[in-house]
GROMACS .gro file of C-alpha atoms in nm:
model
  248
    1ALA     CA    1   1.244   0.316   0.685
    2GLY     CA    2   0.948   0.441   0.491
    3GLY     CA    3   0.586   0.371   0.420
    4PHE     CA    4   0.422   0.043   0.492
    5PRO     CA    5   0.134  -0.014   0.250
    6LYS     CA    6   0.147  -0.385   0.336
    7ALA     CA    7   0.221  -0.391   0.707
    8ASP     CA    8   0.224  -0.771   0.727
    9THR     CA    9   0.504  -0.816   0.476
   10LYS     CA   10   0.737  -0.515   0.495
   11ALA     CA   11   0.976  -0.420   0.772
   12VAL     CA   12   1.172  -0.123   0.887
   13LYS     CA   13   1.549  -0.157   0.864
   14GLU     CA   14   1.650   0.077   1.141
   15CYS     CA   15   1.809   0.034   1.480
   16GLY     CA   16   1.814   0.289   1.758
   17SER     CA   17   1.819   0.371   2.123
   18PRO     CA   18   1.578   0.190   2.356
   19VAL     CA   19   1.229   0.331   2.386
   20PRO     CA   20   1.118   0.456   2.730
   21VAL     CA   21   0.844   0.244   2.875
   22ASN     CA   22   0.633   0.459   3.105
   23VAL     CA   23   0.298   0.618   3.024
   24TYR     CA   24   0.256   0.901   2.782
   25LYS     CA   25   0.037   1.203   2.836
   26ASN     CA   26  -0.334   1.163   2.780
   27ARG     CA   27  -0.480   1.288   2.456
   28SER     CA   28  -0.826   1.429   2.431
   29LYS     CA   29  -0.935   1.220   2.131
   30ALA     CA   30  -0.837   0.879   2.001
   31SER     CA   31  -0.682   0.821   1.660
   32PRO     CA   32  -0.934   0.774   1.375
   33SER     CA   33  -0.832   0.413   1.308
   34SER     CA   34  -0.782   0.277   1.659
   35SER     CA   35  -0.752  -0.103   1.662
   36SER     CA   36  -1.010  -0.144   1.936
   37SER     CA   37  -1.309   0.072   2.026
   38SER     CA   38  -1.276  -0.050   2.385
   39GLU     CA   39  -0.938   0.125   2.421
   40GLU     CA   40  -1.009   0.479   2.544
   41LYS     CA   41  -0.645   0.587   2.566
   42PRO     CA   42  -0.434   0.572   2.250
   43ASN     CA   43  -0.134   0.343   2.245
   44PHE     CA   44   0.150   0.275   2.006
   45LEU     CA   45  -0.041  -0.004   1.830
   46SER     CA   46  -0.345   0.214   1.762
   47ASP     CA   47  -0.105   0.487   1.645
   48TRP     CA   48   0.063   0.230   1.418
   49ALA     CA   49  -0.278   0.153   1.265
   50THR     CA   50  -0.341   0.525   1.216
   51TYR     CA   51   0.000   0.571   1.057
   52ARG     CA   52  -0.061   0.290   0.806
   53THR     CA   53  -0.395   0.445   0.710
   54LEU     CA   54  -0.234   0.785   0.666
   55LYS     CA   55   0.037   0.636   0.444
   56GLU     CA   56  -0.229   0.492   0.215
   57GLN     CA   57  -0.500   0.761   0.224
   58GLY     CA   58  -0.337   1.083   0.345
   59ILE     CA   59  -0.513   1.337   0.569
   60PRO     CA   60  -0.881   1.232   0.573
   61ASP     CA   61  -1.042   1.579   0.583
   62ARG     CA   62  -0.982   1.942   0.672
   63HIS     CA   63  -0.921   2.046   1.033
   64ARG     CA   64  -0.773   1.705   1.119
   65ARG     CA   65  -0.407   1.759   1.029
   66ARG     CA   66  -0.276   1.881   1.364
   67LYS     CA   67  -0.477   1.623   1.554
   68LEU     CA   68  -0.280   1.358   1.365
   69HIS     CA   69   0.058   1.489   1.479
   70MET     CA   70   0.060   1.267   1.788
   71PRO     CA   71   0.054   0.929   1.605
   72MET     CA   72   0.347   1.055   1.399
   73PHE     CA   73   0.534   1.151   1.716
   74THR     CA   74   0.478   0.797   1.843
   75MET     CA   75   0.616   0.642   1.524
   76ALA     CA   76   0.917   0.874   1.532
   77THR     CA   77   0.990   0.762   1.888
   78VAL     CA   78   0.940   0.390   1.825
   79PHE     CA   79   1.148   0.385   1.504
   80ASP     CA   80   1.400   0.651   1.608
   81TRP     CA   81   1.349   0.879   1.308
   82ASP     CA   82   1.582   1.171   1.257
   83GLU     CA   83   1.441   1.504   1.141
   84ASN     CA   84   1.502   1.435   0.772
   85GLN     CA   85   1.324   1.103   0.791
   86PHE     CA   86   1.036   1.257   0.987
   87GLU     CA   87   1.002   1.533   0.726
   88ALA     CA   88   0.998   1.283   0.440
   89GLU     CA   89   0.734   1.066   0.609
   90TRP     CA   90   0.499   1.358   0.677
   91ARG     CA   91   0.549   1.518   0.337
   92SER     CA   92   0.454   1.192   0.166
   93ILE     CA   93   0.134   1.182   0.374
   94VAL     CA   94   0.019   1.543   0.324
   95SER     CA   95   0.091   1.523  -0.050
   96ILE     CA   96  -0.173   1.251  -0.102
   97SER     CA   97  -0.474   1.478  -0.043
   98PRO     CA   98  -0.336   1.834  -0.042
   99ARG     CA   99  -0.684   1.989  -0.043
  100CYS     CA  100  -0.745   1.842   0.304
  101ILE     CA  101  -0.442   1.986   0.481
  102GLY     CA  102  -0.564   2.347   0.500
  103CYS     CA  103  -0.230   2.494   0.387
  104ASP     CA  104   0.053   2.418   0.146
  105GLU     CA  105   0.281   2.117   0.196
  106ASP     CA  106   0.581   2.319   0.313
  107GLU     CA  107   0.377   2.489   0.585
  108ALA     CA  108   0.236   2.153   0.698
  109VAL     CA  109   0.589   2.015   0.726
  110ARG     CA  110   0.721   2.319   0.913
  111ASP     CA  111   0.422   2.299   1.146
  112ILE     CA  112   0.479   1.938   1.253
  113LEU     CA  113   0.856   1.978   1.284
  114ALA     CA  114   0.809   2.281   1.510
  115ALA     CA  115   0.563   2.085   1.725
  116TRP     CA  116   0.802   1.788   1.736
  117ASP     CA  117   1.093   2.013   1.832
  118SER     CA  118   0.895   2.156   2.124
  119ARG     CA  119   0.826   1.810   2.271
  120SER     CA  120   1.055   1.580   2.465
  121ARG     CA  121   1.244   1.356   2.222
  122HIS     CA  122   1.218   1.082   2.485
  123GLU     CA  123   0.840   1.079   2.509
  124ALA     CA  124   0.752   0.764   2.699
  125ILE     CA  125   0.554   0.484   2.537
  126ARG     CA  126   0.276   0.306   2.722
  127LEU     CA  127   0.327  -0.069   2.712
  128PRO     CA  128   0.066  -0.343   2.761
  129ASP     CA  129   0.082  -0.584   3.053
  130LEU     CA  130   0.361  -0.813   2.936
  131THR     CA  131   0.269  -1.080   3.189
  132GLU     CA  132  -0.050  -1.136   2.985
  133LEU     CA  133   0.121  -1.132   2.646
  134PRO     CA  134  -0.028  -1.399   2.412
  135ASP     CA  135   0.197  -1.650   2.237
  136LEU     CA  136   0.282  -1.603   1.872
  137ASP     CA  137   0.027  -1.790   1.666
  138GLU     CA  138   0.086  -1.899   1.307
  139ARG     CA  139  -0.024  -1.565   1.165
  140LYS     CA  140   0.201  -1.359   1.393
  141SER     CA  141   0.496  -1.587   1.331
  142ARG     CA  142   0.446  -1.542   0.956
  143ILE     CA  143   0.425  -1.163   0.992
  144LEU     CA  144   0.743  -1.153   1.200
  145LEU     CA  145   0.922  -1.384   0.958
  146GLU     CA  146   0.842  -1.156   0.664
  147ALA     CA  147   0.945  -0.849   0.864
  148LEU     CA  148   1.281  -1.005   0.952
  149LYS     CA  149   1.337  -1.108   0.591
  150GLY     CA  150   1.269  -0.751   0.486
  151ALA     CA  151   1.513  -0.624   0.748
  152GLY     CA  152   1.787  -0.845   0.606
  153CYS     CA  153   1.810  -1.087   0.898
  154PRO     CA  154   2.041  -1.372   0.783
  155LYS     CA  155   1.844  -1.646   0.963
  156PRO     CA  156   1.487  -1.513   0.986
  157ARG     CA  157   1.322  -1.847   1.065
  158LEU     CA  158   1.556  -1.915   1.355
  159ALA     CA  159   1.520  -1.556   1.476
  160THR     CA  160   1.142  -1.600   1.470
  161ARG     CA  161   1.180  -1.912   1.685
  162ILE     CA  162   1.395  -1.721   1.932
  163VAL     CA  163   1.124  -1.457   1.965
  164SER     CA  164   0.845  -1.712   1.995
  165GLU     CA  165   1.013  -1.966   2.220
  166MET     CA  166   1.239  -1.745   2.432
  167LEU     CA  167   1.172  -1.371   2.423
  168ILE     CA  168   0.792  -1.381   2.453
  169PRO     CA  169   0.793  -1.637   2.742
  170MET     CA  170   1.077  -1.455   2.922
  171GLY     CA  171   0.897  -1.125   2.876
  172ARG     CA  172   0.597  -1.272   3.056
  173MET     CA  173   0.809  -1.411   3.339
  174LEU     CA  174   1.057  -1.122   3.368
  175PRO     CA  175   0.886  -0.810   3.229
  176ALA     CA  176   1.088  -0.556   3.428
  177GLN     CA  177   1.421  -0.711   3.334
  178SER     CA  178   1.327  -0.732   2.967
  179LYS     CA  179   1.230  -0.363   2.965
  180GLU     CA  180   1.521  -0.234   3.174
  181GLY     CA  181   1.799  -0.424   3.000
  182SER     CA  182   1.892  -0.684   3.260
  183LEU     CA  183   1.743  -0.987   3.084
  184GLY     CA  184   2.009  -1.259   3.080
  185LEU     CA  185   2.024  -1.499   2.785
  186LYS     CA  186   2.272  -1.783   2.832
  187SER     CA  187   2.467  -1.889   2.527
  188LYS     CA  188   2.478  -2.254   2.636
  189GLU     CA  189   2.100  -2.271   2.673
  190MET     CA  190   2.049  -2.102   2.335
  191LEU     CA  191   2.295  -2.343   2.172
  192VAL     CA  192   2.108  -2.645   2.311
  193LYS     CA  193   1.768  -2.505   2.215
  194PHE     CA  194   1.838  -2.347   1.877
  195GLY     CA  195   2.167  -2.491   1.750
  196SER     CA  196   2.488  -2.317   1.647
  197GLY     CA  197   2.307  -2.074   1.417
  198TYR     CA  198   2.156  -1.893   1.715
  199ARG     CA  199   2.440  -1.639   1.722
  200VAL     CA  200   2.371  -1.515   1.369
  201ALA     CA  201   1.995  -1.509   1.431
  202ARG     CA  202   2.041  -1.323   1.759
  203GLU     CA  203   2.260  -1.062   1.591
  204GLY     CA  204   1.991  -1.027   1.324
  205LEU     CA  205   1.741  -0.935   1.597
  206VAL     CA  206   1.988  -0.680   1.732
  207ALA     CA  207   2.045  -0.532   1.386
  208ALA     CA  208   1.668  -0.504   1.334
  209GLY     CA  209   1.640  -0.302   1.654
  210LEU     CA  210   1.432  -0.561   1.839
  211LEU     CA  211   1.706  -0.648   2.090
  212GLU     CA  212   1.980  -0.436   2.242
  213VAL     CA  213   2.288  -0.575   2.414
  214THR     CA  214   2.331  -0.396   2.748
  215GLU     CA  215   2.610  -0.601   2.907
  216ARG     CA  216   2.852  -0.874   2.806
  217SER     CA  217   2.991  -1.102   3.074
  218TYR     CA  218   3.187  -1.426   3.057
  219CYS     CA  219   3.239  -1.712   3.302
  220ARG     CA  220   3.442  -2.022   3.230
  221GLY     CA  221   3.222  -2.279   3.059
  222ARG     CA  222   2.933  -2.044   2.992
  223GLN     CA  223   2.857  -1.699   2.862
  224THR     CA  224   2.562  -1.485   2.965
  225MET     CA  225   2.472  -1.162   2.789
  226GLN     CA  226   2.213  -0.913   2.907
  227TYR     CA  227   1.959  -0.755   2.677
  228ARG     CA  228   1.682  -0.500   2.655
  229VAL     CA  229   1.383  -0.597   2.442
  230ASN     CA  230   1.240  -0.314   2.232
  231TRP     CA  231   0.882  -0.418   2.303
  232PRO     CA  232   0.698  -0.151   2.098
  233ARG     CA  233   0.896  -0.235   1.785
  234LEU     CA  234   0.879  -0.610   1.846
  235LEU     CA  235   0.503  -0.615   1.904
  236ILE     CA  236   0.448  -0.412   1.587
  237ARG     CA  237   0.669  -0.647   1.387
  238CYS     CA  238   0.478  -0.948   1.522
  239GLY     CA  239   0.144  -0.804   1.413
  240TYR     CA  240  -0.016  -0.775   1.756
  241GLU     CA  241  -0.329  -0.563   1.770
  242ALA     CA  242  -0.425  -0.329   2.054
  243GLY     CA  243  -0.756  -0.502   2.126
  244GLU     CA  244  -0.596  -0.842   2.202
  245LEU     CA  245  -0.362  -0.706   2.470
  246LYS     CA  246  -0.426  -0.596   2.828
  247TRP     CA  247  -0.337  -0.232   2.884
  248PRO     CA  248  -0.266  -0.067   3.223
   0.00000   0.00000   0.00000
């Protein structure tokens, strides 16, 4: 994990526990670089945009530092940062424009870690309406492909096909199952559709933290495994923007 100066071509290499999928508490003001002016409530994609801006430019001006804690909390939840990783991320941000943070770097780090420690570590993430999720176009497929390559996926092109041709359509048809971890993917169907390399590609998606195996079951002649899709991480890695999705 780390900074993402080129969000379309670099990926995070972490796995982690599934992200809760309810609605997080309202915030009084939106992030400074929200992806869509029509979105009144912040969401993880607008927070992702804010995070990328912070990684490049640092704190924009004085009296804004604490207001930017929340996007960092969102990123820590989505990417399952531990405290050391969180500290390193924030320190790299506040060090870019130290005159704008209103204190020294150590105090800024202590401040955000204390605020993070006082919050629930399972802060829920608001998801878009998955039944209205657009298909992956050429641009999104390219972004995902580069992200999977960066994450070390052994068959990134095939993994991208699995996302585009199976996970996105099944998410639209079975949103609750895909979020809760009861989405069944049949090995025989994947073999017919994607060939024998599907197993390696599927495990690459698991290793990248985009899929989580929740149950393994076997019946003679076929095998069905159940999964949870990490939708916040997947939508970020595909390059979706907040303004093109329908939010509840």
